[in-house]
XYZ file of C-alpha atoms in Angstrom:
736
model
C 83.089 62.753 71.564
C 84.411 59.193 70.859
C 82.500 56.305 72.127
C 85.202 55.104 74.702
C 85.168 58.877 75.986
C 81.452 58.696 76.429
C 81.601 55.487 78.385
C 84.447 56.763 80.662
C 82.292 59.951 81.436
C 79.267 57.785 82.261
C 81.163 55.412 84.417
C 82.842 58.353 86.242
C 79.385 59.835 86.967
C 77.910 56.667 88.202
C 80.992 55.488 90.324
C 81.188 59.013 91.962
C 77.480 58.749 92.990
C 77.949 55.348 94.211
C 81.007 56.256 96.334
C 79.396 59.405 97.675
C 76.362 57.453 98.805
C 78.660 54.828 100.290
C 80.347 57.605 102.469
C 77.190 59.730 103.124
C 74.463 57.248 104.181
C 76.015 54.008 105.465
C 73.580 50.872 105.282
C 71.873 49.868 108.656
C 71.244 46.240 109.237
C 67.771 45.681 110.580
C 67.295 43.227 113.346
C 64.375 40.811 113.381
C 64.627 39.799 117.112
C 61.789 39.966 119.354
C 61.354 41.215 122.895
C 60.282 38.507 125.295
C 57.725 38.999 127.923
C 58.930 40.320 131.358
C 57.686 40.680 134.765
C 57.050 44.395 134.178
C 54.532 43.200 131.264
C 52.356 41.246 134.012
C 52.525 44.282 136.326
C 51.236 46.384 133.599
C 48.234 44.105 132.997
C 47.390 44.109 136.416
C 47.587 48.040 136.762
C 45.657 48.588 133.600
C 43.603 45.593 133.046
C 42.129 44.930 129.701
C 42.346 48.257 128.479
C 41.774 48.944 124.789
C 43.645 51.408 122.667
C 41.880 53.054 119.495
C 44.571 55.024 117.548
C 43.099 57.546 115.061
C 45.468 58.917 112.553
C 44.335 61.886 110.823
C 46.961 62.197 107.915
C 48.805 65.530 107.582
C 46.918 66.958 110.624
C 49.046 70.063 111.099
C 49.681 71.650 114.614
C 47.593 74.743 113.603
C 44.648 72.460 112.566
C 44.017 70.955 116.100
C 41.418 73.352 117.212
C 38.457 70.860 116.142
C 35.329 70.827 118.465
C 35.562 67.272 119.091
C 38.888 67.683 120.401
C 37.944 70.716 122.676
C 41.093 72.343 121.510
C 43.174 70.209 123.605
C 46.276 68.490 122.584
C 49.920 68.205 122.870
C 52.416 68.898 119.988
C 53.599 65.832 118.566
C 57.058 65.878 116.710
C 57.730 63.695 113.786
C 61.150 63.181 111.956
C 62.066 63.573 108.318
C 61.419 61.890 106.002
C 57.714 62.928 106.537
C 55.989 60.459 104.200
C 53.076 58.177 105.471
C 54.926 54.803 105.198
C 58.030 55.918 107.109
C 55.892 57.527 110.029
C 53.878 54.504 110.348
C 56.785 52.484 110.746
C 58.175 54.682 113.437
C 54.857 54.686 115.317
C 54.691 50.884 115.538
C 58.440 49.835 116.025
C 59.528 52.830 117.755
C 62.647 53.084 115.596
C 63.952 55.640 113.250
C 63.655 54.813 109.559
C 66.547 55.733 107.366
C 66.465 58.980 105.448
C 66.846 57.247 102.041
C 63.669 54.863 102.954
C 61.703 57.838 101.192
C 61.924 55.647 97.977
C 59.474 53.306 99.523
C 56.665 56.036 99.655
C 55.397 54.458 96.290
C 55.835 50.637 97.284
C 55.892 50.189 101.127
C 57.898 47.051 102.274
C 56.639 44.662 104.809
C 58.104 45.468 108.401
C 60.292 42.766 109.726
C 61.221 44.513 112.832
C 59.596 43.752 116.088
C 56.530 45.921 116.302
C 53.376 46.387 118.224
C 51.048 44.435 115.698
C 53.369 41.143 115.951
C 53.637 41.559 119.741
C 49.756 41.817 120.056
C 49.389 38.839 117.968
C 51.832 36.721 119.994
C 50.104 37.519 123.048
C 46.664 36.539 121.908
C 45.343 39.868 121.366
C 43.489 41.439 118.286
C 44.059 44.435 116.120
C 41.926 45.744 113.326
C 42.737 48.345 110.816
C 40.471 50.854 108.860
C 41.310 53.336 106.201
C 44.694 53.827 104.264
C 45.782 50.603 102.559
C 49.476 51.349 103.538
C 48.816 49.449 106.625
C 48.597 46.288 104.711
C 51.510 46.897 102.774
C 53.503 47.064 105.997
C 51.503 44.298 107.999
C 49.928 41.745 105.996
C 46.270 41.114 106.425
C 46.946 37.864 108.418
C 48.151 40.002 111.228
C 44.640 41.656 111.726
C 41.322 40.301 112.897
C 39.483 42.851 110.872
C 40.502 44.970 107.767
C 38.584 47.513 105.817
C 41.117 49.550 103.855
C 40.920 51.501 100.665
C 43.274 52.670 97.860
C 45.181 55.711 99.304
C 47.508 56.887 96.644
C 45.175 59.019 94.462
C 45.612 62.334 96.049
C 42.877 63.777 94.015
C 40.426 61.605 95.705
C 39.313 63.384 98.803
C 36.563 61.110 100.070
C 36.664 57.486 99.209
C 38.866 56.524 102.316
C 37.153 58.459 104.791
C 33.658 57.655 103.694
C 34.725 54.071 103.542
C 35.635 54.191 107.213
C 32.275 55.590 108.265
C 30.470 52.694 106.441
C 32.896 50.001 107.632
C 33.515 50.784 111.252
C 31.542 48.315 113.506
C 29.086 49.545 116.380
C 31.505 48.220 118.960
C 35.324 48.513 118.756
C 35.981 45.102 120.353
C 39.507 44.431 119.327
C 42.413 45.393 121.771
C 43.978 47.751 119.220
C 42.176 49.414 116.547
C 43.700 51.764 113.844
C 41.442 54.377 112.137
C 43.568 56.279 109.288
C 41.791 59.079 107.731
C 43.250 60.464 104.523
C 40.935 63.231 103.311
C 42.924 66.185 104.888
C 46.202 64.881 103.517
C 44.632 64.633 99.932
C 43.053 68.051 100.290
C 46.531 69.598 101.173
C 48.279 67.733 98.129
C 45.244 68.886 95.633
C 44.437 72.314 96.973
C 46.619 73.336 99.927
C 45.602 74.167 103.604
C 43.940 77.618 103.021
C 41.411 76.291 100.283
C 37.427 75.918 100.990
C 37.854 72.082 100.231
C 40.195 71.939 103.104
C 37.834 73.508 105.669
C 35.266 70.841 104.203
C 37.490 68.133 104.915
C 38.438 69.517 108.457
C 34.674 70.028 109.234
C 33.847 66.373 108.047
C 36.647 64.871 109.960
C 35.537 66.517 113.100
C 32.284 65.061 112.717
C 33.579 61.620 112.257
C 35.916 61.832 115.503
C 32.706 63.135 117.439
C 30.868 59.941 116.372
C 33.750 57.668 117.287
C 34.132 59.350 120.624
C 30.192 58.883 121.315
C 30.679 55.068 120.091
C 33.516 54.371 122.512
C 31.785 56.192 125.212
C 28.557 53.984 124.921
C 30.585 50.759 124.750
C 31.757 51.396 128.372
C 34.942 49.326 127.931
C 38.068 50.834 129.403
C 39.658 52.401 126.370
C 42.249 55.132 125.575
C 41.600 56.847 122.320
C 44.264 58.837 120.527
C 43.714 61.278 117.828
C 47.095 62.149 116.124
C 48.734 63.289 112.725
C 51.657 61.067 111.208
C 53.046 64.461 110.062
C 52.288 67.950 109.062
C 52.233 69.894 105.532
C 53.810 72.850 103.931
C 51.770 75.944 102.972
C 51.782 74.278 99.669
C 50.024 71.079 101.057
C 53.008 68.901 100.641
C 55.273 66.869 102.893
C 58.226 64.649 102.877
C 61.044 67.157 104.290
C 61.899 68.198 107.731
C 60.485 71.842 107.948
C 58.736 72.738 110.848
C 55.441 72.702 109.309
C 56.018 69.207 108.214
C 57.253 67.499 111.538
C 54.877 69.416 113.959
C 51.535 67.669 114.371
C 48.977 67.082 117.113
C 48.523 64.105 119.672
C 45.024 64.115 121.649
C 44.393 61.827 124.394
C 40.799 60.746 125.692
C 40.298 58.119 128.399
C 37.147 56.009 128.831
C 35.167 55.528 131.075
C 36.838 57.971 133.397
C 35.954 60.899 131.262
C 36.188 61.942 127.772
C 38.124 65.076 127.315
C 40.869 65.214 129.695
C 42.952 68.034 130.998
C 46.273 68.424 129.190
C 48.208 68.767 132.746
C 51.307 69.974 130.767
C 49.978 71.805 127.692
C 53.363 73.157 126.609
C 54.702 69.363 126.529
C 56.243 68.220 123.315
C 56.016 64.579 122.508
C 58.470 62.594 120.305
C 56.856 60.361 117.872
C 58.868 57.662 119.221
C 57.506 57.888 122.599
C 54.221 56.279 121.229
C 55.348 52.696 120.968
C 56.440 52.191 124.590
C 53.533 54.063 125.787
C 51.178 51.970 123.702
C 52.928 48.727 124.967
C 52.198 49.781 128.494
C 48.488 50.488 127.907
C 48.196 46.810 126.220
C 50.393 45.113 128.654
C 52.785 43.885 125.986
C 56.618 43.897 125.766
C 58.121 47.012 124.287
C 59.156 46.022 120.770
C 63.010 45.104 120.661
C 64.151 47.998 118.365
C 62.439 50.719 120.153
C 64.599 53.761 121.311
C 61.739 55.926 122.482
C 60.869 56.579 126.127
C 57.530 55.872 127.604
C 55.587 58.993 128.221
C 54.869 59.869 131.865
C 52.064 62.254 131.314
C 50.037 60.011 129.070
C 50.242 57.076 131.273
C 49.386 59.206 134.339
C 46.381 60.470 132.586
C 45.179 57.111 131.693
C 45.661 55.874 135.196
C 42.289 55.610 136.833
C 43.865 54.987 140.345
C 47.211 57.230 140.349
C 45.675 59.864 142.859
C 48.418 59.100 145.037
C 51.798 60.504 143.947
C 53.860 57.742 145.479
C 51.929 54.921 143.694
C 52.042 56.854 140.470
C 55.707 57.450 140.816
C 56.242 53.686 141.702
C 54.448 52.524 138.685
C 56.308 55.021 136.349
C 59.532 53.912 137.746
C 58.716 50.266 137.246
C 57.694 50.973 133.471
C 60.761 53.198 132.923
C 63.128 50.651 134.339
C 61.890 47.852 131.742
C 62.009 50.554 129.123
C 65.867 51.515 129.754
C 66.675 47.745 129.806
C 65.089 47.202 126.502
C 66.832 50.184 124.766
C 70.157 49.364 126.314
C 69.969 45.692 125.198
C 68.951 46.889 121.669
C 71.607 49.585 121.339
C 74.431 47.450 123.072
C 74.279 45.136 119.918
C 74.381 48.145 117.609
C 76.902 50.597 119.071
C 78.883 51.537 122.260
C 76.914 52.615 124.888
C 78.791 51.352 127.773
C 78.901 54.467 129.673
C 75.302 54.869 129.570
C 74.731 51.299 130.381
C 76.706 51.648 133.488
C 74.784 54.696 134.527
C 71.522 52.879 134.052
C 72.710 49.761 136.052
C 73.707 52.254 138.998
C 70.211 53.769 138.845
C 68.533 50.393 138.700
C 70.361 49.633 141.962
C 69.173 52.545 143.625
C 65.581 51.642 142.510
C 65.954 48.360 144.000
C 67.066 49.617 147.434
C 64.733 52.444 147.255
C 61.687 49.957 146.798
C 63.005 47.512 149.534
C 63.232 50.494 151.901
C 59.607 51.626 150.893
C 58.258 48.270 151.500
C 59.237 48.199 155.053
C 57.382 51.401 156.096
C 55.017 52.307 153.260
C 52.867 54.706 155.418
C 55.450 56.843 157.246
C 55.266 60.465 156.130
C 58.942 60.783 156.038
C 59.428 57.665 154.032
C 57.091 58.890 151.356
C 58.794 62.122 151.259
C 62.076 60.325 150.939
C 60.740 57.954 148.192
C 59.200 60.707 146.207
C 62.638 62.893 146.229
C 64.957 59.871 145.529
C 62.328 58.262 143.159
C 62.128 61.526 140.929
C 66.085 61.575 141.009
C 66.244 58.008 139.817
C 63.439 58.839 137.312
C 65.540 61.565 135.945
C 68.569 59.475 135.314
C 66.458 56.931 133.446
C 65.153 59.525 131.297
C 68.568 61.072 130.686
C 69.901 57.684 129.865
C 67.108 56.886 127.171
C 67.525 60.377 125.788
C 71.221 60.037 125.513
C 70.997 56.640 123.900
C 68.470 57.871 121.432
C 70.761 60.770 120.565
C 73.856 58.503 120.285
C 71.794 56.248 117.967
C 70.674 59.032 115.943
C 74.421 60.304 115.373
C 75.604 56.677 114.861
C 73.184 55.765 112.260
C 73.756 59.226 110.517
C 77.553 58.578 110.653
C 79.525 59.641 107.329
C 82.900 58.783 105.977
C 84.105 62.151 104.577
C 86.885 60.730 102.621
C 84.750 58.900 100.310
C 82.514 61.847 99.947
C 85.221 64.057 98.897
C 86.608 61.136 96.561
C 83.177 61.235 95.023
C 83.416 65.033 94.313
C 86.763 64.741 92.696
C 85.372 61.888 90.688
C 82.469 64.105 89.258
C 84.889 66.848 88.878
C 87.159 64.554 86.765
C 83.979 63.556 84.691
C 83.296 67.274 83.944
C 87.072 68.047 82.974
C 86.890 64.871 80.677
C 84.084 66.478 78.870
C 85.607 69.804 78.822
C 88.958 68.416 77.194
C 86.684 67.576 73.999
C 85.646 71.147 73.438
C 87.248 73.472 71.045
C 84.779 76.496 71.225
C 86.564 79.792 71.811
C 83.558 80.865 74.038
C 84.417 78.077 76.491
C 84.919 80.665 79.123
C 80.926 80.908 79.391
C 81.245 77.918 81.357
C 82.228 79.920 84.133
C 78.712 80.730 84.733
C 77.700 77.113 85.826
C 81.231 76.713 87.938
C 80.294 79.932 89.842
C 76.768 78.660 90.174
C 77.958 75.256 91.444
C 80.294 76.710 94.103
C 77.409 78.924 95.508
C 75.524 75.795 96.305
C 77.692 75.615 99.341
C 75.369 78.451 100.690
C 72.028 77.230 101.981
C 70.439 80.834 101.305
C 71.580 80.291 97.575
C 69.814 77.063 97.462
C 66.718 78.476 98.850
C 66.653 81.289 96.218
C 68.017 79.226 93.305
C 64.652 79.589 91.566
C 65.380 83.301 91.546
C 68.785 82.974 90.260
C 68.376 80.951 87.296
C 65.758 83.141 85.471
C 67.999 86.099 86.361
C 71.049 84.483 84.657
C 68.909 83.182 81.582
C 67.296 86.670 81.089
C 70.762 88.305 81.325
C 72.284 85.919 78.524
C 69.517 86.559 76.211
C 69.430 90.374 76.634
C 73.180 90.028 75.937
C 72.724 88.111 72.780
C 69.847 90.837 71.839
C 72.197 93.578 72.305
C 75.146 91.994 70.565
C 73.182 90.925 67.633
C 70.721 93.603 67.689
C 67.962 90.888 67.431
C 64.368 91.578 68.208
C 63.881 87.813 68.607
C 66.427 87.465 71.342
C 64.663 90.163 73.179
C 61.318 88.684 72.893
C 62.836 85.544 74.194
C 64.323 87.478 77.148
C 60.711 88.857 77.940
C 59.387 85.397 77.828
C 62.200 83.804 79.997
C 61.392 86.990 82.631
C 57.744 86.003 82.610
C 58.439 82.215 83.300
C 59.003 82.664 87.035
C 55.780 84.730 87.254
C 53.416 81.814 86.252
C 54.296 80.291 89.672
C 53.264 81.964 93.246
C 55.510 81.826 96.091
C 53.606 80.124 98.835
C 56.022 79.507 101.578
C 59.590 80.184 102.725
C 60.622 78.639 105.843
C 63.941 76.561 107.310
C 65.610 76.413 104.048
C 62.754 75.182 101.924
C 61.209 77.413 99.326
C 58.094 75.528 97.781
C 56.650 76.983 94.548
C 52.981 76.469 93.391
C 52.028 76.599 89.718
C 49.480 79.204 88.819
C 45.843 78.478 89.408
C 43.728 76.949 86.514
C 41.424 79.082 84.638
C 38.324 78.477 86.911
C 40.308 79.614 89.949
C 41.798 82.929 88.929
C 40.985 85.758 91.055
C 42.829 88.690 89.495
C 43.605 90.505 86.237
C 47.249 89.885 86.865
C 46.702 85.912 87.352
C 44.670 86.065 83.903
C 47.651 87.682 82.341
C 50.248 85.140 83.476
C 47.885 82.318 83.141
C 46.036 82.735 79.999
C 47.150 85.775 77.893
C 50.775 85.046 77.923
C 50.526 81.289 77.273
C 47.986 81.870 74.482
C 50.063 84.585 72.690
C 53.059 82.188 73.028
C 51.017 79.348 71.575
C 49.929 81.373 68.718
C 53.622 82.374 67.997
C 55.073 78.965 67.642
C 51.741 77.135 66.363
C 52.747 79.162 62.963
C 56.316 77.495 62.942
C 57.056 74.449 60.970
C 58.206 72.655 64.143
C 54.885 72.714 66.083
C 52.221 73.036 63.337
C 50.484 69.564 63.129
C 47.111 68.132 63.587
C 48.269 66.180 66.683
C 49.398 69.396 68.555
C 46.092 71.133 67.503
C 44.243 68.274 69.120
C 46.283 68.565 72.161
C 45.746 72.385 72.366
C 41.952 71.932 72.151
C 41.988 69.168 74.866
C 44.260 71.399 77.171
C 41.934 74.346 76.893
C 38.952 72.254 77.780
C 40.824 70.818 80.474
C 41.971 74.264 81.985
C 38.315 75.630 81.616
C 36.763 72.740 83.297
C 39.437 72.120 85.861
C 39.539 68.402 85.135
C 41.487 66.043 82.992
C 39.704 63.928 80.357
C 41.341 60.623 80.304
C 40.517 59.345 77.035
C 41.678 62.597 75.369
C 44.741 62.646 77.367
C 45.869 59.521 76.007
C 44.806 60.407 72.414
C 46.901 63.474 72.648
C 49.920 61.489 74.118
C 49.913 59.331 71.262
C 49.850 61.858 68.863
C 53.047 63.450 70.535
C 54.678 60.098 70.198
C 53.725 59.647 66.654
C 55.112 62.904 65.752
C 57.979 62.784 68.061
C 57.046 66.132 69.474
C 58.550 66.540 73.009
C 56.703 69.583 73.894
C 53.131 67.921 73.570
C 54.033 65.231 75.969
C 55.688 67.591 78.345
C 52.669 69.901 78.470
C 50.341 66.989 78.957
C 51.909 65.238 81.643
C 52.813 68.459 83.617
C 49.014 68.903 84.047
C 46.900 71.984 83.483
C 48.797 73.888 86.025
C 52.291 73.393 84.126
C 50.952 74.321 80.593
C 51.446 78.148 80.904
C 55.294 77.496 81.646
C 55.614 75.068 78.874
C 54.026 77.287 76.409
C 56.454 80.349 77.450
C 59.441 77.738 77.351
C 58.579 76.574 74.153
C 58.549 80.164 72.893
C 61.931 80.738 74.139
C 63.295 77.556 72.918
C 62.032 78.265 69.018
C 63.548 81.596 69.141
C 66.887 80.135 70.212
C 66.507 77.332 67.549
C 65.689 79.965 64.741
C 68.686 81.915 65.782
C 71.232 79.425 66.841
C 73.500 80.362 63.850
C 74.296 83.434 65.562
C 75.620 81.729 68.620
C 78.551 79.438 69.595
C 78.063 75.990 70.888
C 78.870 77.025 74.362
C 76.687 79.967 74.182
C 73.794 77.704 73.110
C 74.688 75.195 75.672
C 74.859 77.354 78.694
C 71.544 79.125 77.518
C 69.932 75.785 77.205
C 70.970 74.450 80.609
C 69.602 77.595 82.429
C 66.323 77.175 80.230
C 66.119 73.576 81.607
C 66.451 74.664 85.172
C 64.151 77.667 84.699
C 61.359 75.222 83.225
C 61.945 72.934 86.233
C 61.257 75.744 88.621
C 58.703 77.444 86.625
C 56.390 74.214 86.476
C 56.215 74.236 90.546
C 59.166 72.017 91.188
C 61.806 72.683 93.594
C 64.854 70.856 94.807
C 63.121 69.685 98.104
C 61.264 66.337 98.541
C 58.038 68.124 99.446
C 57.657 69.562 95.930
C 57.236 66.490 94.115
C 53.949 66.160 92.416
C 52.806 62.691 93.202
C 49.468 63.500 91.793
C 51.008 63.269 88.378
C 51.110 59.467 88.881
C 47.448 59.490 87.987
C 47.515 61.380 84.613
C 45.558 59.098 82.402
C 44.646 56.793 85.049
C 42.131 56.454 87.972
C 44.390 54.118 90.064
C 47.891 53.362 90.763
C 48.000 49.914 88.883
C 51.767 49.386 89.380
C 54.698 51.129 90.933
C 56.527 51.477 87.642
C 53.494 53.583 86.444
C 53.987 55.868 89.463
C 57.690 56.208 88.971
C 57.637 56.931 85.338
C 54.960 59.615 85.237
C 56.033 61.319 88.476
C 59.765 61.095 87.196
C 58.774 62.388 83.715
C 56.640 65.222 85.364
C 59.516 66.309 87.576
C 62.586 65.797 85.324
C 61.141 66.474 81.893
C 62.631 69.855 81.574
C 66.138 68.237 81.281
C 64.966 66.156 78.406
C 64.266 69.263 76.381
C 65.303 68.695 72.657
C 68.472 70.524 71.264
C 68.123 73.677 69.308
C 71.816 73.180 68.002
C 73.684 70.427 66.030
C 73.782 67.749 68.949
C 77.404 66.710 68.175
C 78.586 70.345 68.791
C 76.314 71.054 71.733
C 76.493 67.855 73.656
C 79.987 68.466 75.284
C 79.335 72.022 76.876
C 75.809 71.371 77.977
C 76.936 68.003 79.557
C 79.991 69.784 81.122
C 77.422 72.366 82.684
C 75.356 69.705 84.179
C 78.243 67.608 85.595
C 79.929 70.777 87.085
C 76.607 71.484 88.963
C 76.424 67.921 89.988
C 79.836 68.000 91.423
C 78.963 71.343 93.222
C 75.896 69.741 94.835
C 77.955 66.726 96.272
C 80.693 69.352 97.352
C 78.065 71.390 99.318
C 76.707 68.166 100.998
C 80.097 66.824 101.937
C 81.197 70.431 103.332
C 77.849 70.748 105.264
C 77.471 67.160 106.140
C 77.160 68.168 109.889
C 75.008 71.560 109.106
C 71.683 72.171 110.654
C 70.110 72.248 107.403
C 72.051 69.348 105.859
C 68.804 67.082 105.588
C 66.466 69.822 104.750
C 68.457 71.769 102.245
C 71.730 70.220 100.996
C 70.853 66.527 101.045
C 67.390 66.952 98.753
C 69.459 69.336 96.630
C 72.262 66.700 96.052
C 69.567 63.970 95.418
C 68.032 66.300 92.787
C 71.498 67.191 91.498
C 72.308 63.550 91.083
C 69.089 62.508 89.178
C 69.496 65.511 86.820
C 73.242 64.694 86.211
C 72.467 61.044 85.550
C 69.470 62.036 83.080
C 71.712 64.740 81.314
C 74.583 62.389 81.077
C 72.418 59.668 79.386
C 70.608 62.148 77.151
C 73.826 63.832 75.911
C 76.044 60.613 75.738
C 73.410 58.877 73.659
C 72.576 61.670 71.394
C 68.956 61.957 72.479
């Protein structure tokens, strides 16, 4: 391809991606307006006094983990929203808003919150807040906003105890501040490292339960009126990951205890499901501060009723709830009126507010009449129902408005990506170009969410079929060996969950965790045999690789990484320009079996490439890249990203770039595999394959933009397809 041709293709890819995002995810301007004090705020203070709130966040506390003895088996189901990353959930739990889907990028480097929120409202009303545990809080809210802080590095997911033990040492005897945040991380890190069924997870749940019991005792001894919440910010998959929107990831727990009334309360409505955005107006009610300006949540009646120490009278309870709810509705309507058209809901809310004023005036005239009380209860419940419907409708409208899309731009982007693939195909002269029909059909099938879920099984099938075809056509034992290795590649991972469109795979266990002869075969025997095969070849026989093999064996047996040896091996791989060393190193011990088998397949193809056409080599290499991607434990879902790889060679996250580069290489290194054919003949067909799949991912997301699974299946697949398309374009166009 000529230089101008390459530049045109790359420009078309980038322009298509920009156009698609311009139509798919419209930017939303963040308001910095603050909610002013109101009469309702003063009433709240008179009702609830100087009540304190202690919010204990147990990171990744899944719904099925709620049966801790300290919680008495009680709790409500708390529903979060995608993306289920910690920083986005904390923003939602303090602002009452909905962070955008694309804000998941800030999981590495959380930005300071500029919207109105609980923390700044506390400060402006001369109330104190403190935080203990996860240092993400200080990334969102600077230390100047807190009266006390004791936070610890949180991103090392292999460290299960530092944060939790630090909380135990740092907590004072008496929690004096008006609002105290305690954020445990051990369960989340145990999930990332071991999964939810591992003995280490059982240990962390047991230790967390003991720490919760100590905090409950501490609050009870203080005698101060306090509401204690124990909740999760999100759940986790059966692989221990999170980030997407599956049921296991969005379902978590909320437990409320009220002191000094009584420790463990009856749930009242045990089947109640609480939305995470409902927490903010409820906390504001307890603390007697205005609800943050950008909140779209509704104050939760059951929570404030349980916390009310003098709400035995149903009329008094309903009157307080209506007063709080009226202020809540006005706040939501004021905010959303500046964002979108909610005139119909606003008219309905104003009519209900008028009914409420008349009802209160009528009740004041004769508060003791039995008939008057019955009328008040009936009419008041009707008004409350209208208010609740208005807020729920406004929140639903906001979600739809903020997820609005421009399909014309999206389809224009699909046409641009298809044009880029066509431009590449025009430079091909290979008579076997018809083989590109395989990626074309693959791309079209991405419009099926079931196909996307099972894509990890389809790619090995296609690769193995191609290799068997080559073996039969050329009567080659080498191709048959490669077919056997490619068939074994998916077997080095174990399926751990399949639910709601996500299909998370987990790499095989390291040597010290093996439990069956079959796992021993997949994890040890096949990789060692493959390593023995390709170590004898000139492309892999070198002193650096021998050192790497020895280090990897030690790491596999010990179950740990030796930091110094890791960097020595990486330096060897760079010195010898051996990609496979670096890929094996940065995939971690659990990805080594797949890279061993993958290199065996690659080596066979490289030695026999003269028997194949450029297109045959390109399509085979294309599917080998995807099979390696899936076989190293990755999936086209956000929750499969291995953030632990950011610490390979490090003990702490020193810079955001470190995390992005290491996690990025760990995730997408399979698409950087060296060519086994003269690059000037191979670049066009392999690039065409990637661009066709890129266009297919864009098309699937555009077609299913209103599909139930768009954010769980199609949007993540599009994001991965976009990154792979750019990586492949740069690699092939630059001749890397």
